[in-house]
Coordinates of C-alpha atoms and ligand atoms in Angstrom, one line a residue:
Chain Y
M1 CA -4.1 -40.5 2.3
I2 CA -5.5 -39.7 -1.3
E3 CA -7.7 -42.3 -2.4
L4 CA -10.1 -42.1 -5.5
K5 CA -12.4 -45.1 -6.6
G6 CA -14.1 -45.3 -9.9
I7 CA -13.5 -41.4 -10.5
S8 CA -16.0 -41.0 -13.8
K9 CA -15.9 -37.1 -15.6
T10 CA -18.0 -35.5 -17.6
F11 CA -18.2 -32.3 -18.7
P12 CA -21.7 -31.3 -20.0
S13 CA -21.7 -30.8 -23.7
Q14 CA -21.8 -27.0 -24.2
K15 CA -23.1 -25.7 -27.0
G16 CA -23.8 -27.8 -29.1
N17 CA -20.3 -29.6 -28.4
Q18 CA -20.6 -33.2 -27.4
P19 CA -20.1 -33.9 -23.3
V20 CA -16.4 -34.6 -22.5
K21 CA -15.6 -37.5 -20.5
A22 CA -12.2 -36.4 -19.0
L23 CA -11.8 -39.0 -16.5
Q24 CA -13.4 -42.9 -16.7
N25 CA -13.4 -45.3 -14.1
V26 CA -10.3 -44.1 -12.1
D27 CA -8.7 -45.6 -9.4
L28 CA -5.8 -44.7 -7.3
H29 CA -3.9 -44.7 -4.1
V30 CA -1.5 -42.7 -2.5
A31 CA 0.1 -43.0 0.7
Q32 CA 0.9 -41.5 2.9
G33 CA 4.4 -39.2 2.8
E34 CA 5.0 -40.6 -1.4
I35 CA 5.6 -38.1 -3.5
F36 CA 3.1 -39.5 -6.2
G37 CA 3.2 -38.4 -10.1
I38 CA 0.8 -38.9 -12.7
I39 CA 2.6 -38.2 -16.5
G40 CA 0.2 -37.7 -19.4
R41 CA -0.2 -35.7 -22.6
S42 CA -2.4 -32.7 -23.0
G43 CA -5.8 -33.4 -22.7
A44 CA -5.4 -36.8 -20.3
G45 CA -7.4 -35.5 -17.8
K46 CA -4.3 -34.4 -15.1
S47 CA -6.0 -31.1 -14.1
T48 CA -9.2 -32.3 -13.8
L49 CA -8.3 -35.1 -11.5
L50 CA -5.9 -33.5 -9.3
R51 CA -8.8 -30.6 -9.2
L52 CA -11.2 -33.3 -7.9
V53 CA -9.1 -33.9 -4.9
N54 CA -9.3 -30.3 -3.5
G55 CA -13.1 -30.5 -4.4
L56 CA -12.7 -28.1 -6.9
E57 CA -14.3 -30.4 -9.2
T58 CA -16.6 -32.8 -8.4
P59 CA -16.7 -36.5 -9.9
T60 CA -20.2 -37.4 -11.8
N61 CA -19.5 -40.9 -10.8
G62 CA -16.8 -42.8 -7.9
T63 CA -15.3 -41.1 -4.5
V64 CA -12.6 -38.9 -3.8
R65 CA -11.0 -39.6 0.0
V66 CA -8.3 -37.4 1.9
D67 CA -7.2 -38.3 5.3
G68 CA -10.4 -40.2 5.7
Q69 CA -13.0 -37.8 4.7
E70 CA -14.6 -38.5 1.4
I71 CA -14.4 -34.8 -0.4
S72 CA -17.5 -35.3 -2.2
Q73 CA -19.9 -35.7 0.8
L74 CA -18.5 -32.3 2.4
A75 CA -20.8 -29.5 3.2
E76 CA -19.1 -26.7 1.8
K77 CA -17.8 -25.1 5.0
E78 CA -16.2 -28.8 6.2
L79 CA -14.8 -28.9 2.7
R80 CA -13.1 -25.3 3.3
Y81 CA -11.4 -26.9 6.1
A82 CA -10.9 -29.5 4.3
R83 CA -8.8 -27.3 1.8
Q84 CA -7.2 -25.5 3.8
K85 CA -5.1 -29.2 4.6
I86 CA -4.9 -29.1 0.7
G87 CA -1.9 -27.2 -0.4
M88 CA -2.1 -26.6 -3.7
I89 CA 0.3 -24.7 -6.2
F90 CA 0.2 -24.0 -10.0
Q91 CA 1.7 -23.4 -13.4
H92 CA 1.5 -20.0 -13.4
F93 CA 2.0 -19.3 -9.8
N94 CA -1.6 -17.7 -9.7
L95 CA -0.4 -14.9 -7.1
L96 CA -2.3 -11.5 -5.8
Q97 CA -0.4 -9.1 -8.1
S98 CA -1.6 -7.0 -5.7
R99 CA -0.4 -8.2 -2.6
T100 CA 3.5 -8.3 -1.5
V101 CA 5.3 -11.5 -1.5
W102 CA 4.8 -11.5 2.6
K103 CA 1.4 -10.6 2.1
N104 CA 0.7 -13.9 -0.2
V105 CA 2.6 -15.6 2.2
A106 CA -0.1 -13.9 5.2
F107 CA -3.4 -15.0 2.3
P108 CA -4.5 -18.1 3.5
L109 CA -3.6 -17.8 7.2
E110 CA -6.3 -14.4 7.0
M111 CA -8.5 -16.3 4.9
A112 CA -8.4 -18.8 7.9
K113 CA -9.0 -15.8 10.6
K114 CA -5.5 -17.4 12.4
P115 CA -4.6 -14.1 14.8
K116 CA -1.8 -11.3 14.0
E117 CA 0.6 -12.9 16.0
T118 CA 0.1 -16.1 14.5
I119 CA 0.5 -15.2 10.9
R120 CA 3.7 -13.6 11.6
R121 CA 5.6 -15.6 12.7
K122 CA 4.7 -18.4 10.5
V123 CA 4.6 -16.1 7.0
D124 CA 8.2 -15.5 8.3
A125 CA 9.5 -18.4 9.3
L126 CA 7.7 -20.0 5.7
L127 CA 9.6 -17.3 3.7
E128 CA 13.0 -18.4 5.0
Q129 CA 12.7 -21.8 4.3
V130 CA 11.9 -21.1 0.9
G131 CA 14.8 -18.7 0.3
L132 CA 13.4 -15.4 0.1
S133 CA 13.1 -13.1 3.8
D134 CA 14.6 -10.8 1.8
R135 CA 12.6 -10.4 -0.7
A136 CA 8.9 -10.1 1.6
Q137 CA 8.5 -6.5 0.5
A138 CA 8.9 -7.0 -3.4
Y139 CA 5.5 -7.5 -5.1
P140 CA 5.4 -9.9 -7.4
S141 CA 5.7 -8.8 -10.4
Q142 CA 9.3 -8.5 -9.3
L143 CA 10.2 -11.2 -9.4
S144 CA 11.4 -14.6 -11.2
G145 CA 8.9 -17.6 -12.1
G146 CA 11.2 -19.2 -9.7
Q147 CA 11.0 -17.1 -7.5
K148 CA 7.2 -17.0 -7.9
Q149 CA 6.3 -20.8 -7.9
R150 CA 8.6 -20.5 -4.4
V151 CA 5.7 -17.8 -2.8
G152 CA 3.5 -20.3 -4.1
I153 CA 4.8 -23.1 -2.7
A154 CA 5.5 -21.1 0.8
R155 CA 1.5 -20.0 0.1
A156 CA 0.8 -23.5 -0.1
L157 CA 2.5 -24.9 2.9
A158 CA 0.7 -22.0 5.3
N159 CA -2.2 -23.9 7.4
D160 CA 0.3 -27.1 7.5
P161 CA -1.6 -29.3 5.3
K162 CA -1.0 -32.8 4.5
V163 CA -1.1 -33.0 1.0
L164 CA 0.0 -30.8 -1.5
L165 CA -1.2 -30.7 -5.5
C166 CA 1.2 -29.3 -7.7
D167 CA -0.1 -29.0 -11.3
E168 CA 2.7 -28.1 -13.7
A169 CA 4.6 -26.8 -11.3
T170 CA 7.6 -26.5 -12.9
S171 CA 6.2 -25.7 -16.8
A172 CA 6.6 -22.1 -16.9
L173 CA 10.7 -22.1 -15.8
D174 CA 13.6 -23.3 -17.2
P175 CA 15.3 -26.1 -16.4
E176 CA 17.7 -24.8 -13.5
T177 CA 15.3 -23.3 -11.3
T178 CA 13.1 -26.4 -11.8
S179 CA 15.4 -28.5 -9.8
S180 CA 16.1 -26.0 -7.9
I181 CA 12.0 -26.3 -6.8
L182 CA 12.1 -29.9 -7.3
D183 CA 14.9 -30.3 -5.0
L184 CA 12.5 -27.1 -2.4
L185 CA 9.5 -29.7 -2.2
R186 CA 11.7 -32.8 -1.8
E187 CA 13.2 -30.9 1.4
I188 CA 9.9 -30.2 1.6
N189 CA 8.2 -33.9 1.8
R190 CA 11.3 -34.9 3.4
E191 CA 11.2 -32.8 7.0
T192 CA 7.7 -32.8 7.0
G193 CA 6.1 -36.0 5.8
I194 CA 3.5 -34.0 3.0
T195 CA 2.2 -36.2 1.4
L196 CA 3.1 -34.6 -2.4
L197 CA 0.5 -35.0 -6.0
L198 CA 2.1 -33.6 -9.2
I199 CA 1.3 -33.7 -12.5
T200 CA 3.6 -33.2 -15.2
H201 CA 4.1 -33.6 -19.6
E202 CA 8.3 -33.9 -18.5
M203 CA 9.1 -37.5 -17.6
S204 CA 12.4 -35.6 -15.9
V205 CA 10.6 -34.3 -13.2
V206 CA 8.6 -37.5 -12.4
Q207 CA 11.7 -39.4 -12.3
A208 CA 13.7 -36.4 -10.4
I209 CA 11.4 -36.7 -7.7
C210 CA 8.6 -39.2 -8.0
H211 CA 8.4 -43.0 -5.6
R212 CA 5.3 -43.8 -7.8
V213 CA 4.1 -42.3 -11.2
A214 CA 1.2 -43.1 -13.4
V215 CA 0.6 -42.3 -16.8
M216 CA -2.6 -40.9 -17.7
E217 CA -3.6 -41.3 -21.4
G218 CA -7.4 -40.5 -22.8
G219 CA -8.6 -40.6 -19.1
Q220 CA -7.7 -43.5 -18.3
I221 CA -4.8 -44.8 -15.8
V222 CA -2.9 -47.1 -18.5
E223 CA 0.4 -48.1 -17.1
R224 CA 1.4 -47.4 -13.2
G225 CA 4.2 -48.1 -10.7
E226 CA 7.7 -47.1 -9.5
V227 CA 9.1 -44.9 -11.4
K228 CA 12.4 -47.6 -12.1
S229 CA 9.8 -50.2 -13.7
V230 CA 7.8 -47.9 -15.4
F231 CA 10.0 -45.7 -17.0
G232 CA 12.7 -48.7 -17.3
N233 CA 10.3 -51.4 -19.2
P234 CA 7.0 -49.1 -21.0
K235 CA 4.5 -50.8 -22.2
H236 CA 1.9 -48.5 -23.5
S237 CA 3.1 -46.6 -26.2
V238 CA 2.7 -43.2 -24.4
T239 CA 5.0 -43.9 -21.6
K240 CA 7.4 -45.6 -24.6
Q241 CA 6.9 -42.0 -26.4
F242 CA 8.1 -40.2 -23.5
V243 CA 10.9 -42.2 -22.7
Q244 CA 12.2 -42.0 -26.3
Q245 CA 12.0 -38.4 -25.4
T246 CA 13.7 -38.2 -23.0
E247 CA 16.3 -40.5 -24.4
W248 CA 16.6 -38.0 -27.5
M249 CA 16.8 -34.9 -24.9
Q250 CA 20.3 -37.3 -22.9
S251 CA 21.9 -38.3 -26.3
S252 CA 22.1 -35.3 -28.0
D253 CA 23.6 -31.9 -27.0
F254 CA 21.1 -29.5 -26.5
P255 CA 21.2 -26.7 -28.1
V256 CA 21.5 -27.5 -31.3
Q257 CA 24.8 -25.5 -33.0
S258 CA 24.7 -25.2 -36.5
T259 CA 24.9 -23.0 -39.7
E260 CA 22.6 -25.8 -40.9
K261 CA 19.8 -24.9 -37.6
T262 CA 16.1 -26.4 -38.3
R263 CA 13.3 -26.3 -36.0
F264 CA 10.0 -27.6 -36.2
H265 CA 6.3 -27.5 -33.9
C266 CA 4.6 -30.2 -34.2
S267 CA 0.7 -30.8 -32.2
P268 CA -0.3 -33.6 -30.7
D269 CA -2.3 -35.3 -32.6
E270 CA 0.8 -35.3 -35.2
M271 CA 3.8 -36.3 -32.5
Q272 CA 2.8 -40.4 -33.6
D273 CA 3.8 -39.6 -37.9
V274 CA 6.6 -37.7 -36.6
W275 CA 7.9 -40.5 -34.5
A276 CA 7.7 -42.7 -37.0
K277 CA 9.5 -40.8 -39.4
I278 CA 12.3 -39.1 -37.4
G279 CA 13.5 -42.2 -35.7
P280 CA 15.0 -44.0 -39.5
A281 CA 17.0 -41.2 -40.0
V282 CA 17.9 -40.5 -36.0
Q283 CA 19.4 -43.8 -35.6
S284 CA 20.7 -43.9 -39.6
G285 CA 22.6 -41.3 -37.8
R286 CA 22.5 -38.9 -40.6
V287 CA 20.8 -36.2 -38.3
K288 CA 20.6 -35.0 -34.9
V289 CA 17.4 -34.1 -33.6
S290 CA 16.7 -32.6 -30.9
V291 CA 14.0 -31.9 -28.0
S292 CA 13.8 -28.6 -26.4
E293 CA 12.5 -29.5 -22.3
R294 CA 11.8 -25.1 -23.0
E295 CA 9.8 -26.3 -26.2
L296 CA 7.9 -28.6 -24.7
K297 CA 4.2 -26.6 -25.0
A298 CA 1.7 -27.7 -22.5
D299 CA -0.9 -28.2 -25.6
G300 CA 1.6 -31.7 -25.7
G301 CA 3.1 -30.4 -28.5
M302 CA 6.9 -30.0 -29.7
T303 CA 10.0 -28.7 -30.8
F304 CA 12.4 -30.5 -32.3
L305 CA 15.7 -29.1 -33.8
I306 CA 17.2 -31.0 -37.0
D307 CA 21.3 -30.8 -37.1
G308 CA 23.1 -31.7 -39.8
K309 CA 23.8 -31.4 -43.7
R310 CA 21.9 -29.2 -45.3
E311 CA 21.3 -32.7 -47.5
D312 CA 19.8 -34.6 -44.7
V313 CA 18.0 -32.3 -43.6
E314 CA 15.9 -31.2 -46.5
Q315 CA 15.8 -35.1 -47.0
L316 CA 13.9 -35.6 -43.6
L317 CA 12.0 -32.3 -43.6
D318 CA 10.5 -33.7 -47.5
S319 CA 10.0 -37.2 -46.2
L320 CA 7.7 -35.3 -42.8
H321 CA 5.7 -32.5 -45.2
E322 CA 5.1 -36.1 -47.2
E323 CA 2.6 -37.0 -44.5
A324 CA -1.0 -36.6 -45.0
D325 CA -2.2 -33.9 -42.8
L326 CA 1.3 -33.6 -41.3
E327 CA 1.8 -29.1 -41.2
V328 CA 5.4 -28.8 -40.5
N329 CA 6.2 -25.7 -39.0
V330 CA 9.8 -24.5 -40.5
H331 CA 11.7 -21.9 -38.9
V332 CA 14.6 -21.6 -40.7
Chain N
M1 CA -18.4 42.1 -23.8
F2 CA -15.6 40.6 -20.8
N3 CA -16.7 43.4 -18.6
E4 CA -19.7 41.6 -17.3
I5 CA -18.3 39.0 -15.8
D6 CA -20.8 38.0 -12.5
W7 CA -17.8 36.5 -10.5
A8 CA -20.4 35.7 -7.7
T9 CA -22.3 33.7 -9.7
I10 CA -19.8 32.2 -11.0
W11 CA -18.1 30.5 -8.4
Q12 CA -21.8 29.4 -6.7
A13 CA -21.9 27.8 -9.8
T14 CA -19.0 26.1 -9.3
G15 CA -19.3 24.7 -6.3
E16 CA -23.0 23.7 -7.0
T17 CA -21.2 21.6 -9.9
A18 CA -18.4 20.3 -7.2
Y19 CA -21.4 19.3 -5.0
M20 CA -23.6 18.0 -7.4
V21 CA -20.5 15.8 -9.3
G22 CA -19.2 15.2 -5.8
I23 CA -22.4 13.5 -4.4
S24 CA -23.7 11.3 -7.3
T25 CA -19.8 10.0 -8.3
F26 CA -20.2 8.7 -4.6
F27 CA -23.8 7.1 -5.2
T28 CA -23.0 6.1 -8.6
A29 CA -20.0 4.1 -7.2
L30 CA -22.3 3.2 -4.1
F31 CA -24.4 0.9 -6.4
G32 CA -22.0 0.2 -9.7
V33 CA -19.9 -1.7 -7.8
P34 CA -22.1 -4.2 -5.6
L35 CA -24.2 -4.7 -9.4
G36 CA -21.1 -5.1 -11.2
I37 CA -20.0 -7.8 -8.6
L38 CA -23.4 -9.5 -8.9
L39 CA -22.4 -9.2 -13.1
V40 CA -19.9 -11.1 -12.3
V41 CA -20.7 -13.7 -9.4
T42 CA -23.5 -15.1 -10.9
D43 CA -22.3 -15.4 -14.6
T44 CA -21.3 -19.1 -16.4
G45 CA -18.2 -20.6 -14.4
Q46 CA -18.4 -17.8 -11.1
I47 CA -18.2 -18.4 -8.1
W48 CA -21.8 -18.0 -7.5
E49 CA -24.2 -19.0 -10.4
K50 CA -27.1 -17.7 -10.3
H51 CA -28.5 -16.8 -13.9
W52 CA -31.9 -15.6 -12.9
V53 CA -30.3 -12.6 -11.2
Q54 CA -27.6 -12.1 -13.5
K55 CA -30.1 -12.3 -16.6
A56 CA -32.4 -9.6 -13.7
V57 CA -29.7 -8.0 -13.0
A58 CA -28.4 -7.2 -16.7
T59 CA -32.1 -5.8 -17.5
V60 CA -32.2 -3.4 -15.2
V61 CA -28.7 -2.7 -16.0
N62 CA -29.5 -2.5 -20.5
I63 CA -33.4 -0.7 -20.0
F64 CA -31.4 2.4 -17.8
R65 CA -28.4 2.5 -20.3
A66 CA -30.3 2.8 -22.7
V67 CA -32.8 5.5 -21.9
P68 CA -30.9 8.5 -23.7
F69 CA -30.0 11.5 -20.3
I70 CA -32.2 14.0 -21.2
I71 CA -34.7 11.5 -21.0
L72 CA -33.9 10.0 -17.7
V73 CA -33.7 14.0 -16.4
L74 CA -37.7 14.4 -17.3
F75 CA -38.4 11.3 -16.1
L76 CA -37.0 11.4 -12.8
F77 CA -36.6 15.6 -12.0
P78 CA -40.5 14.3 -10.2
L79 CA -39.0 11.9 -8.1
A80 CA -36.8 13.6 -7.0
K81 CA -38.9 15.0 -5.0
F82 CA -40.7 12.1 -3.4
L83 CA -36.8 11.5 -2.5
V84 CA -35.0 13.9 -1.5
G85 CA -38.2 16.9 -1.0
T86 CA -37.3 19.0 -4.0
S87 CA -37.3 18.9 -7.8
L88 CA -35.2 21.8 -8.0
G89 CA -31.3 22.6 -7.7
P90 CA -28.4 20.9 -7.6
T91 CA -29.4 17.5 -4.5
A92 CA -32.7 17.3 -6.9
A93 CA -29.9 16.9 -9.9
T94 CA -28.0 14.3 -7.8
I95 CA -31.3 11.4 -8.8
P96 CA -31.2 11.5 -12.3
L97 CA -27.2 10.9 -12.9
I98 CA -26.8 8.4 -10.5
A99 CA -30.2 6.4 -12.5
G100 CA -27.5 7.5 -15.1
A101 CA -24.2 6.7 -14.4
A102 CA -24.5 4.1 -12.1
P103 CA -25.1 1.3 -14.6
F104 CA -23.0 2.6 -16.5
Y105 CA -20.2 1.8 -13.9
A106 CA -21.8 -1.3 -12.8
R107 CA -20.4 -2.7 -16.6
I108 CA -17.0 -0.6 -15.8
V109 CA -16.7 -2.4 -12.6
E110 CA -17.8 -5.8 -14.5
T111 CA -15.3 -5.2 -17.4
A112 CA -12.9 -4.7 -14.4
L113 CA -13.3 -7.8 -12.0
R114 CA -13.4 -10.5 -15.4
E115 CA -9.9 -9.0 -16.3
V116 CA -9.1 -10.5 -13.0
D117 CA -6.9 -14.1 -13.8
K118 CA -9.3 -17.0 -13.1
G119 CA -6.0 -18.6 -12.1
V120 CA -5.9 -16.2 -8.8
V121 CA -9.3 -17.2 -7.9
E122 CA -9.2 -20.6 -7.9
A123 CA -6.2 -20.3 -6.0
A124 CA -8.1 -18.3 -3.0
R125 CA -10.7 -21.3 -3.6
S126 CA -8.3 -24.2 -3.2
M127 CA -6.8 -22.4 0.3
G128 CA -10.8 -22.6 1.5
S129 CA -12.2 -19.3 1.0
T130 CA -15.6 -18.1 1.9
R131 CA -17.0 -16.4 -2.2
F132 CA -17.7 -13.4 0.0
Q133 CA -13.8 -13.8 1.1
V134 CA -13.2 -13.9 -2.7
V135 CA -15.2 -11.3 -3.4
V136 CA -13.2 -8.9 -0.9
N137 CA -9.8 -9.7 -0.9
V138 CA -9.0 -11.1 -4.4
L139 CA -11.3 -9.6 -6.6
L140 CA -12.0 -6.0 -5.5
P141 CA -8.6 -5.5 -4.9
E142 CA -6.5 -7.2 -7.7
A143 CA -9.4 -5.0 -9.9
T144 CA -8.6 -1.7 -7.6
S145 CA -6.6 0.2 -10.7
A146 CA -8.9 -0.7 -12.9
L147 CA -12.1 0.2 -10.5
I148 CA -10.3 4.2 -10.2
S149 CA -9.6 4.6 -14.0
G150 CA -13.2 3.7 -14.8
L151 CA -14.7 5.5 -11.8
T152 CA -12.7 8.6 -13.7
V153 CA -14.5 8.1 -16.9
T154 CA -17.5 8.1 -15.1
C155 CA -16.6 10.9 -13.2
V156 CA -16.0 12.6 -15.5
T157 CA -19.1 12.0 -17.9
L158 CA -21.2 13.2 -14.9
I159 CA -19.3 16.7 -15.1
S160 CA -21.3 16.6 -18.8
F161 CA -24.2 15.3 -18.1
S162 CA -24.3 17.5 -14.7
A163 CA -24.2 20.4 -17.6
M164 CA -27.5 18.8 -18.9
A165 CA -29.3 18.6 -15.5
G166 CA -28.3 22.0 -14.9
V167 CA -30.3 23.3 -17.8
V168 CA -33.0 21.5 -16.3
G169 CA -33.6 23.1 -12.9
G170 CA -30.4 21.7 -11.6
G171 CA -28.3 24.7 -11.6
G172 CA -25.1 25.0 -11.7
L173 CA -22.3 26.0 -14.0
G174 CA -24.3 24.4 -16.9
D175 CA -27.4 26.9 -15.8
A176 CA -25.1 29.6 -15.6
A177 CA -24.0 29.7 -19.0
F178 CA -26.9 28.9 -20.2
R179 CA -28.5 31.6 -18.6
F180 CA -26.4 33.8 -17.6
G181 CA -24.3 33.3 -20.4
F182 CA -26.4 31.8 -23.7
Q183 CA -29.8 34.0 -23.4
S184 CA -28.3 36.9 -21.8
F185 CA -25.7 37.3 -24.3
N186 CA -23.1 37.3 -22.6
D187 CA -20.3 35.6 -24.0
G188 CA -17.9 35.9 -21.0
M189 CA -20.1 34.4 -18.6
L190 CA -20.3 31.2 -21.3
V191 CA -17.1 31.2 -21.7
T192 CA -15.9 30.9 -18.5
C193 CA -18.0 29.1 -17.3
G194 CA -17.4 26.4 -20.0
V195 CA -12.9 27.1 -19.2
L196 CA -14.0 26.5 -15.6
L197 CA -15.8 23.0 -16.4
V198 CA -12.9 22.2 -19.1
M199 CA -10.4 22.2 -15.5
M200 CA -12.6 20.2 -13.5
V201 CA -12.5 17.3 -15.9
Q202 CA -9.1 18.0 -16.6
L203 CA -8.0 18.3 -12.9
V204 CA -10.6 15.0 -11.8
Q205 CA -8.5 13.0 -14.7
W206 CA -5.0 14.0 -13.5
I207 CA -6.4 12.8 -10.0
G208 CA -8.4 9.6 -10.9
D209 CA -4.8 8.7 -13.4
W210 CA -2.2 9.5 -10.2
F211 CA -4.4 7.1 -8.0
S212 CA -4.7 4.9 -10.9
R213 CA -0.9 4.5 -10.8
Q214 CA -0.1 4.1 -8.2
L215 CA -1.5 1.3 -7.7
D216 CA -1.7 -1.0 -10.3
K217 CA 1.4 -3.0 -9.5
R218 CA 1.9 -5.5 -12.2
Ligands
ATP401 N1 -14.2 -27.1 -17.0 C1 -14.6 -28.1 -17.8 N2 -15.7 -28.6 -19.3 C2 -15.5 -28.7 -20.3 N3 -14.3 -29.6 -20.6 C3 -13.2 -29.9 -20.2 C4 -13.5 -28.8 -18.5 N4 -12.5 -29.0 -18.3 C5 -11.6 -29.7 -19.1 N5 -12.5 -30.3 -19.9 C6 -11.9 -31.1 -20.3 O1 -11.7 -32.4 -20.1 C7 -10.6 -33.0 -20.6 C8 -9.7 -32.8 -19.8 O2 -9.1 -32.2 -19.4 P1 -7.4 -31.7 -18.4 O3 -7.4 -30.1 -18.3 O4 -7.9 -32.1 -17.1 O5 -6.3 -32.5 -19.1 P2 -4.5 -32.1 -18.7 O6 -4.8 -33.9 -18.8 O7 -4.5 -31.3 -17.2 O8 -4.0 -31.5 -20.5 P3 -3.0 -30.0 -19.8 O9 -1.9 -30.9 -19.9 O10 -3.5 -30.1 -21.3 O11 -3.5 -29.6 -18.8 C9 -10.4 -31.9 -22.6 O12 -10.6 -33.1 -23.5 C10 -10.3 -30.6 -22.0 O13 -11.5 -30.2 -22.7
MG402 MG1 -3.8 -29.5 -16.9

């Protein structure tokens, strides 16, 4: 259903910056009806890859095919028709603030110049499907994050697309809401056979609903396959990190309850060094470290919570501070 | 000195000011909105990147904004004769008023449209909207509240400009205050005209704020 061949994307240099090689020689094939996940750290090129699929970005090299059509070759008008068959949902929902829930869902149908009666029936049905019929006349500002994403999903499905692209669709939501949104996506996939391509930096999302996964790093796909085999036997260091994170999240109770509790945030660049220090401390059993899923920042950095006896916690923090270039922000 | 207020003159002048401000606000919006849209959509990374259009519009807007209003009045009153057949009276005064306010409002429109979440524009594009549909169905509706409050500011500015234009032959409250108040040593007329101008400003501000608040769904 989605086929990327030999894709490279280089953003030209801007204001003296170096050109950015966002994607390098990427091949990807997503079968019809499949739920395919792409996981990677911030800046890995996930969003760029996704935006190529509906032509929001054009590849520097390579071809993009969706449902047999070569997206990069389409004339403007054909591209618009193709886009109606490729839904997209976003991390920050991107709803129109000036329209009610009902009018937001009607938007893509209006743009496709569908008759009024068709629009009315379709919107009512979609709101029913995502469980928001009673909020039809509310404005987005009056909804919770989960409800907003439901509107986003209903809107993306309005023109009966064959493909649904999800860009960090649950990253702004808390864990419970995340799982209810994922349930909804899985249900839609099962009922309509829609193909889902979703990108995320949370391994739990991939584990929850994806059939296959590709791990991205530095503009390339470094590992791919069935979810169980990729995460069960991680080969690339990035994949291993994702697996480690999740194990810790599962093994320690969150939130950490202690008077000695300490949190610190580290950026993606510091991650490698931080893991190296924390790993042994945790294995010794003297401190407990957890990562709040909510604190997994979109910048790819994350916030850790350390729990344990004061001297143990301090010792670990000292060793973190010793690390050159490592700036640990501690909030006690 | 307060007993010689010529109410007939006052009311006529009030009518002229309302007429000048009303007409010029309407045309200011009519020219300012498309100019503001052009300034935004033709810029780098926007939906209709056209650098030469951007540069051309920005240059014209900047020139008109840089020229002091009183100079515009002196230059454009003669042009008014050509456009509306007279270089005197409130109708003629609308020409420099529009020329002064439209570029000003265009910049306000530009700022308001730039405030619209880029993600929403991208979402609309991803659903297959045309550029025109994005402007009409996303940019303008999402910015309506800011567009209205910007028009309110512009309208208030037009009221004070209209008083200036009045003095050089446009009529209205500014002219009445100058001729029948200041020059005739009639403080009553002067004060009354001033008070009426202040009341007009208040009224416009109040109506504008009300609409802006009604339309703000954030
Ligand atoms: N329009 C653009 N112009 C220049 N560089 C860009 C542009 N869009 C993305 N990039 C660069 O391309 C690289 C990949 O960006 P991309 O947004 O695809 O990453 P991502 O994996 O989605 O990250 P995140 O998890 O933070 O969303 C980054 O280095 C980014 O700075
Ligand atoms: Mg991204």
